[in-house]
């Protein structure tokens, strides 16, 4: 009788932990980890590209504040749009990385029930100084991703 009671107890305690799907918190933690990995990989791609380019001019940029998932998603959407310019064809890998990153941030925001905005629309524009625009865009993306990695705690709030 004690053995049956013990088996019943073990089945009640062990079964839910073995058979339960991943918890929402674990899924969010994995998504945040993936977002940070993509950001780091993108920075490696940027640094690798910079070694192949002529010496770039020193460009100062200011990144928008990183307040939470909603602002991060919006800014990544804007950077993705800017990276889709014909001037920035050499940045196709970085554009793919940023697009993937924006999609994961947007997905995480939905999981956390954040009031996420529509993705920013792309703007076609002619740039009078294509080389300057290329370096400016590259610098903007690099600076924003570095700031994102420094403020990774903001990936846990809307």
Coordinates of N, CA and C in Angstrom, one line a residue:
X1 N 0.8 -1.2 0.0 CA 0.0 0.0 0.0 C 0.9 1.3 0.0
X2 N 1.9 1.3 0.8 CA 2.8 2.4 0.8 C 3.5 2.6 -0.5
X3 N 3.8 1.5 -1.2 CA 4.5 1.7 -2.5 C 3.5 2.3 -3.5
X4 N 2.3 1.9 -3.5 CA 1.3 2.5 -4.4 C 1.1 4.0 -4.1
X5 N 1.1 4.3 -2.9 CA 1.0 5.7 -2.5 C 2.2 6.5 -2.9
X6 N 3.4 5.9 -2.8 CA 4.6 6.6 -3.2 C 4.6 6.8 -4.7
X7 N 4.3 5.8 -5.4 CA 4.2 5.9 -6.9 C 3.2 6.9 -7.4
X8 N 2.1 7.0 -6.7 CA 1.1 8.0 -7.0 C 1.6 9.4 -6.8
X9 N 2.3 9.6 -5.7 CA 2.9 10.9 -5.3 C 3.9 11.3 -6.3
X10 N 4.8 10.3 -6.7 CA 5.9 10.6 -7.7 C 5.2 11.0 -9.0
X11 N 4.2 10.3 -9.4 CA 3.6 10.6 -10.7 C 2.9 12.0 -10.7
X12 N 2.4 12.4 -9.6 CA 1.8 13.7 -9.5 C 2.8 14.8 -9.5
X13 N 4.0 14.6 -8.9 CA 5.0 15.6 -8.8 C 5.9 15.7 -10.0
X14 N 6.3 14.5 -10.5 CA 7.2 14.5 -11.6 C 6.6 14.7 -13.0
X15 N 5.4 14.2 -13.2 CA 4.8 14.3 -14.5 C 4.6 15.7 -15.0
X16 N 4.1 16.6 -14.3 CA 3.9 18.0 -14.8 C 5.2 18.6 -15.2
X17 N 6.2 18.4 -14.5 CA 7.5 19.1 -14.9 C 8.1 18.5 -16.1
X18 N 7.9 17.2 -16.3 CA 8.4 16.5 -17.5 C 7.6 16.8 -18.8
X19 N 6.3 16.9 -18.6 CA 5.4 17.0 -19.8 C 5.0 18.4 -20.1
X20 N 5.2 19.4 -19.2 CA 4.7 20.7 -19.5 C 5.5 21.4 -20.6
X21 N 4.9 22.2 -21.3 CA 5.6 23.0 -22.4 C 6.4 24.1 -21.7
X22 N 7.4 24.7 -22.5 CA 8.2 25.7 -21.9 C 7.3 26.9 -21.3
X23 N 7.7 27.4 -20.2 CA 7.0 28.5 -19.6 C 7.2 29.7 -20.4
X24 N 6.3 30.6 -20.3 CA 6.4 31.9 -20.9 C 7.6 32.7 -20.5
X25 N 8.0 32.6 -19.3 CA 9.2 33.3 -18.8 C 10.5 32.7 -19.4
X26 N 10.5 31.3 -19.6 CA 11.7 30.7 -20.2 C 11.7 31.1 -21.7
X27 N 10.6 31.2 -22.3 CA 10.5 31.5 -23.7 C 11.0 33.0 -23.9
X28 N 10.6 33.9 -23.0 CA 11.0 35.3 -23.1 C 12.5 35.4 -22.8
X29 N 13.0 34.6 -21.9 CA 14.5 34.6 -21.6 C 15.3 34.2 -22.8
X30 N 14.8 33.1 -23.5 CA 15.5 32.6 -24.7 C 15.4 33.7 -25.8
X31 N 14.3 34.3 -26.0 CA 14.2 35.4 -27.0 C 15.1 36.5 -26.7
X32 N 15.2 37.0 -25.5 CA 16.1 38.0 -25.1 C 17.5 37.6 -25.4
X33 N 17.9 36.4 -25.1 CA 19.2 35.9 -25.3 C 19.5 35.9 -26.8
X34 N 18.5 35.5 -27.7 CA 18.7 35.5 -29.1 C 18.8 36.9 -29.6
X35 N 18.1 37.8 -29.1 CA 18.2 39.2 -29.5 C 19.6 39.8 -29.3
X36 N 20.1 39.5 -28.1 CA 21.4 40.0 -27.7 C 22.5 39.3 -28.6
X37 N 22.3 38.0 -28.9 CA 23.3 37.4 -29.8 C 23.3 38.0 -31.2
X38 N 22.1 38.2 -31.7 CA 22.0 38.8 -33.1 C 22.6 40.2 -33.1
X39 N 22.4 41.0 -32.0 CA 23.0 42.3 -31.9 C 24.6 42.2 -31.9
X40 N 25.1 41.2 -31.2 CA 26.5 41.1 -31.1 C 27.1 40.6 -32.5
X41 N 26.4 39.7 -33.1 CA 26.8 39.2 -34.4 C 26.8 40.3 -35.4
X42 N 25.8 41.2 -35.4 CA 25.7 42.3 -36.3 C 26.9 43.2 -36.1
X43 N 27.2 43.5 -34.8 CA 28.4 44.3 -34.6 C 29.7 43.7 -35.2
X44 N 29.8 42.4 -35.1 CA 30.9 41.7 -35.7 C 30.9 41.9 -37.2
X45 N 29.7 41.8 -37.8 CA 29.6 42.1 -39.3 C 30.0 43.5 -39.6
X46 N 29.6 44.4 -38.8 CA 30.0 45.8 -39.1 C 31.5 46.0 -39.0
X47 N 32.1 45.5 -37.9 CA 33.5 45.6 -37.8 C 34.3 45.0 -38.9
X48 N 33.8 43.8 -39.4 CA 34.4 43.1 -40.5 C 34.3 44.0 -41.8
X49 N 33.1 44.5 -42.0 CA 33.0 45.4 -43.2 C 33.9 46.6 -43.1
X50 N 34.0 47.2 -41.9 CA 34.8 48.4 -41.8 C 36.3 48.1 -42.1
X51 N 36.8 46.9 -41.9 CA 38.2 46.5 -42.2 C 38.4 46.5 -43.8
X52 N 37.3 46.2 -44.5 CA 37.4 46.2 -46.0 C 37.2 47.5 -46.6
X53 N 36.7 48.5 -45.9 CA 36.4 49.8 -46.5 C 37.6 50.7 -46.3
X54 N 37.7 51.8 -47.1 CA 38.7 52.8 -46.9 C 38.4 53.4 -45.5
X55 N 39.4 54.1 -45.0 CA 39.3 54.7 -43.6 C 38.0 55.6 -43.6
X56 N 37.2 55.3 -42.7 CA 35.9 56.1 -42.7 C 36.2 57.4 -41.9
X57 N 35.4 58.4 -42.3 CA 35.5 59.6 -41.5 C 34.9 59.5 -40.1
X58 N 35.4 60.3 -39.2 CA 34.8 60.3 -37.9 C 33.5 60.9 -37.9
X59 N 32.5 60.2 -37.6 CA 31.1 60.7 -37.6 C 30.5 60.5 -36.2
X60 N 30.0 61.6 -35.7 CA 29.3 61.7 -34.4 C 27.8 61.5 -34.6
X61 N 27.3 60.5 -33.9 CA 25.8 60.3 -34.0 C 25.3 60.3 -32.6
X62 N 24.0 60.6 -32.4 CA 23.4 60.5 -31.2 C 22.2 59.5 -31.4
X63 N 22.2 58.5 -30.5 CA 21.2 57.5 -30.6 C 20.0 57.9 -29.8
X64 N 18.8 57.6 -30.3 CA 17.6 57.9 -29.4 C 17.7 57.0 -28.2
X65 N 16.9 57.5 -27.2 CA 16.9 56.7 -25.9 C 16.3 55.4 -26.1
X66 N 16.8 54.4 -25.3 CA 16.3 53.1 -25.3 C 15.4 53.0 -24.0
X67 N 14.1 53.1 -24.3 CA 13.2 53.1 -23.1 C 12.5 51.7 -22.9
X68 N 12.4 50.9 -23.9 CA 11.8 49.6 -23.7 C 11.5 49.0 -25.1
X69 N 10.8 47.9 -25.1 CA 10.6 47.2 -26.4 C 9.9 48.0 -27.5
X70 N 9.0 48.8 -27.1 CA 8.3 49.6 -28.1 C 9.2 50.6 -28.8
X71 N 10.0 51.3 -28.1 CA 11.0 52.2 -28.7 C 12.1 51.5 -29.4
X72 N 12.5 50.4 -28.9 CA 13.6 49.6 -29.6 C 13.0 49.1 -30.9
X73 N 11.8 48.5 -30.9 CA 11.2 48.0 -32.2 C 11.1 49.2 -33.2
X74 N 10.6 50.3 -32.8 CA 10.5 51.5 -33.7 C 11.8 51.9 -34.3
X75 N 12.8 52.0 -33.4 CA 14.1 52.5 -33.9 C 14.8 51.5 -34.8
X76 N 14.6 50.2 -34.5 CA 15.2 49.2 -35.4 C 14.5 49.2 -36.7
X77 N 13.2 49.4 -36.7 CA 12.4 49.5 -38.0 C 12.9 50.7 -38.8
X78 N 13.2 51.8 -38.2 CA 13.7 53.0 -38.9 C 15.1 52.7 -39.5
X79 N 15.9 52.0 -38.7 CA 17.3 51.6 -39.2 C 17.2 50.6 -40.3
X80 N 16.3 49.7 -40.2 CA 16.1 48.7 -41.3 C 15.6 49.4 -42.6
X81 N 14.7 50.4 -42.5 CA 14.3 51.1 -43.7 C 15.5 51.9 -44.3
X82 N 16.3 52.5 -43.4 CA 17.5 53.2 -43.9 C 18.5 52.3 -44.6
X83 N 18.6 51.1 -44.1 CA 19.5 50.1 -44.7 C 19.1 49.6 -46.0
X84 N 17.8 49.8 -46.4 CA 17.3 49.3 -47.6 C 17.5 50.2 -48.8
X85 N 18.2 51.3 -48.5 CA 18.5 52.3 -49.6 C 19.4 51.7 -50.6
X86 N 19.3 52.0 -51.9 CA 20.2 51.5 -52.9 C 21.6 51.9 -52.7
X87 N 21.8 53.0 -51.9 CA 23.2 53.5 -51.6 C 23.9 52.5 -50.7
X88 N 23.1 51.8 -49.9 CA 23.7 50.9 -48.8 C 23.7 49.4 -49.3
X89 N 23.8 49.1 -50.5 CA 23.8 47.7 -51.0 C 24.9 46.9 -50.3
X90 N 26.0 47.4 -50.0 CA 27.0 46.7 -49.3 C 26.6 46.2 -47.9
X91 N 25.6 46.8 -47.4 CA 25.2 46.5 -46.1 C 24.0 45.5 -46.0
X92 N 23.9 44.7 -47.1 CA 22.8 43.7 -47.1 C 22.8 42.8 -46.0
X93 N 23.9 42.3 -45.6 CA 24.0 41.3 -44.4 C 23.5 42.0 -43.1
X94 N 24.0 43.3 -43.0 CA 23.7 44.0 -41.8 C 22.2 44.4 -41.8
X95 N 21.6 44.7 -43.0 CA 20.2 44.9 -43.1 C 19.4 43.7 -42.7
X96 N 19.8 42.5 -43.2 CA 19.1 41.3 -42.8 C 19.2 41.0 -41.3
X97 N 20.3 41.3 -40.7 CA 20.5 41.2 -39.3 C 19.5 42.1 -38.5
X98 N 19.5 43.4 -38.9 CA 18.7 44.3 -38.3 C 17.2 44.0 -38.4
X99 N 16.8 43.5 -39.6 CA 15.4 43.1 -39.9 C 15.0 42.0 -39.0
X100 N 15.9 41.0 -38.9 CA 15.7 39.8 -38.0 C 15.5 40.3 -36.5
X101 N 16.4 41.2 -36.2 CA 16.4 41.7 -34.8 C 15.1 42.4 -34.5
X102 N 14.7 43.3 -35.4 CA 13.4 44.0 -35.3 C 12.3 43.1 -35.1
X103 N 12.3 42.0 -35.9 CA 11.2 41.0 -35.9 C 11.1 40.3 -34.5
X104 N 12.3 40.0 -34.0 CA 12.3 39.3 -32.7 C 11.9 40.2 -31.6
X105 N 12.3 41.5 -31.6 CA 11.9 42.4 -30.6 C 10.4 42.7 -30.7
X106 N 9.9 42.8 -31.9 CA 8.4 42.9 -32.1 C 7.7 41.7 -31.5
X107 N 8.2 40.5 -31.8 CA 7.5 39.3 -31.3 C 7.6 39.3 -29.7
X108 N 8.7 39.6 -29.2 CA 8.8 39.7 -27.7 C 7.8 40.7 -27.1
X109 N 7.7 41.8 -27.8 CA 6.8 42.9 -27.3 C 5.3 42.3 -27.3
X110 N 5.0 41.6 -28.3 CA 3.6 41.0 -28.4 C 3.4 40.0 -27.3
X111 N 4.5 39.2 -27.1 CA 4.4 38.2 -26.0 C 4.1 38.8 -24.7
X112 N 4.7 40.0 -24.5 CA 4.6 40.7 -23.2 C 3.4 41.6 -23.2
X113 N 2.6 41.5 -24.2 CA 1.3 42.4 -24.3 C 1.6 43.9 -24.3
X114 N 2.7 44.2 -25.0 CA 3.1 45.7 -25.1 C 2.2 46.3 -26.2
X115 N 1.9 47.5 -26.1 CA 1.1 48.2 -27.2 C 2.1 48.6 -28.3
X116 N 2.4 47.7 -29.1 CA 3.4 47.9 -30.2 C 2.8 48.7 -31.4
X117 N 3.6 49.6 -31.9 CA 3.1 50.4 -33.0 C 3.3 49.6 -34.3
X118 N 2.7 50.1 -35.4 CA 2.9 49.5 -36.7 C 4.4 49.8 -37.1
X119 N 4.9 48.9 -37.9 CA 6.3 49.1 -38.4 C 6.4 50.4 -39.2
X120 N 7.4 51.2 -38.9 CA 7.6 52.5 -39.6 C 7.7 52.2 -41.1
X121 N 7.1 53.1 -41.9 CA 7.1 53.0 -43.4 C 8.4 53.4 -43.9
X122 N 8.8 52.9 -45.0 CA 10.1 53.3 -45.7 C 9.9 54.5 -46.5
X123 N 11.0 55.3 -46.5 CA 11.0 56.5 -47.2 C 12.0 56.5 -48.3
X124 N 11.6 56.7 -49.5 CA 12.6 56.7 -50.6 C 13.2 58.2 -50.7
X125 N 14.5 58.3 -50.7 CA 15.0 59.6 -50.7 C 16.3 59.6 -51.5
X126 N 16.6 60.6 -52.2 CA 17.9 60.8 -52.9 C 18.9 61.5 -52.0
X127 N 20.1 60.9 -51.8 CA 21.1 61.5 -51.0 C 22.1 62.1 -51.9
X128 N 22.4 63.4 -51.6 CA 23.4 64.1 -52.4 C 24.8 63.6 -52.2
X129 N 25.1 63.0 -51.0 CA 26.4 62.5 -50.7 C 26.3 61.0 -50.3
X130 N 26.3 60.2 -51.3 CA 26.1 58.7 -51.0 C 27.1 58.1 -50.1
X131 N 28.4 58.5 -50.3 CA 29.4 57.9 -49.4 C 29.2 58.3 -47.9
X132 N 28.9 59.6 -47.8 CA 28.6 60.1 -46.4 C 27.4 59.4 -45.8
X133 N 26.4 59.2 -46.6 CA 25.2 58.5 -46.1 C 25.5 57.1 -45.7
X134 N 26.3 56.4 -46.5 CA 26.7 55.1 -46.3 C 27.4 55.0 -44.9
X135 N 28.4 55.8 -44.7 CA 29.1 55.8 -43.4 C 28.2 56.2 -42.2
X136 N 27.4 57.2 -42.5 CA 26.5 57.6 -41.4 C 25.5 56.5 -41.0
X137 N 24.9 55.8 -42.0 CA 24.0 54.7 -41.7 C 24.8 53.6 -40.9
X138 N 25.9 53.2 -41.4 CA 26.7 52.2 -40.7 C 27.0 52.6 -39.2
X139 N 27.4 53.9 -39.0 CA 27.7 54.4 -37.7 C 26.5 54.4 -36.8
X140 N 25.3 54.8 -37.4 CA 24.1 54.8 -36.6 C 23.7 53.4 -36.1
X141 N 23.8 52.4 -37.0 CA 23.5 51.1 -36.6 C 24.4 50.6 -35.5
X142 N 25.7 50.8 -35.8 CA 26.7 50.3 -34.8 C 26.5 51.0 -33.4
X143 N 26.3 52.3 -33.4 CA 26.1 53.0 -32.1 C 24.8 52.5 -31.4
X144 N 23.7 52.3 -32.2 CA 22.5 51.9 -31.6 C 22.6 50.5 -31.0
X145 N 23.2 49.6 -31.7 CA 23.4 48.2 -31.2 C 24.3 48.2 -30.0
X146 N 25.3 49.0 -30.0 CA 26.2 49.1 -28.8 C 25.4 49.6 -27.6
X147 N 24.5 50.6 -27.8 CA 23.7 51.1 -26.7 C 22.6 50.1 -26.3
X148 N 22.1 49.3 -27.2 CA 21.2 48.3 -26.9 C 21.8 47.2 -25.9
X149 N 23.1 46.8 -26.3 CA 23.7 45.8 -25.5 C 24.0 46.4 -24.1
X150 N 24.3 47.7 -24.0 CA 24.5 48.3 -22.7 C 23.3 48.4 -21.8
X151 N 22.1 48.5 -22.5 CA 20.8 48.7 -21.9 C 19.9 47.4 -22.1
X152 N 20.5 46.3 -22.0 CA 19.8 45.0 -22.3 C 18.6 44.8 -21.3
X153 N 18.7 45.4 -20.1 CA 17.6 45.3 -19.2 C 16.3 45.9 -19.7
X154 N 16.4 46.8 -20.7 CA 15.2 47.5 -21.3 C 14.4 46.5 -22.2
X155 N 15.0 45.3 -22.5 CA 14.3 44.3 -23.2 C 13.3 43.6 -22.4
X156 N 13.2 43.9 -21.1 CA 12.2 43.3 -20.2 C 11.1 44.2 -19.9
X157 N 11.0 45.4 -20.5 CA 9.9 46.3 -20.2 C 9.3 46.8 -21.5
X158 N 8.1 47.1 -21.5 CA 7.4 47.6 -22.7 C 7.9 49.0 -23.0

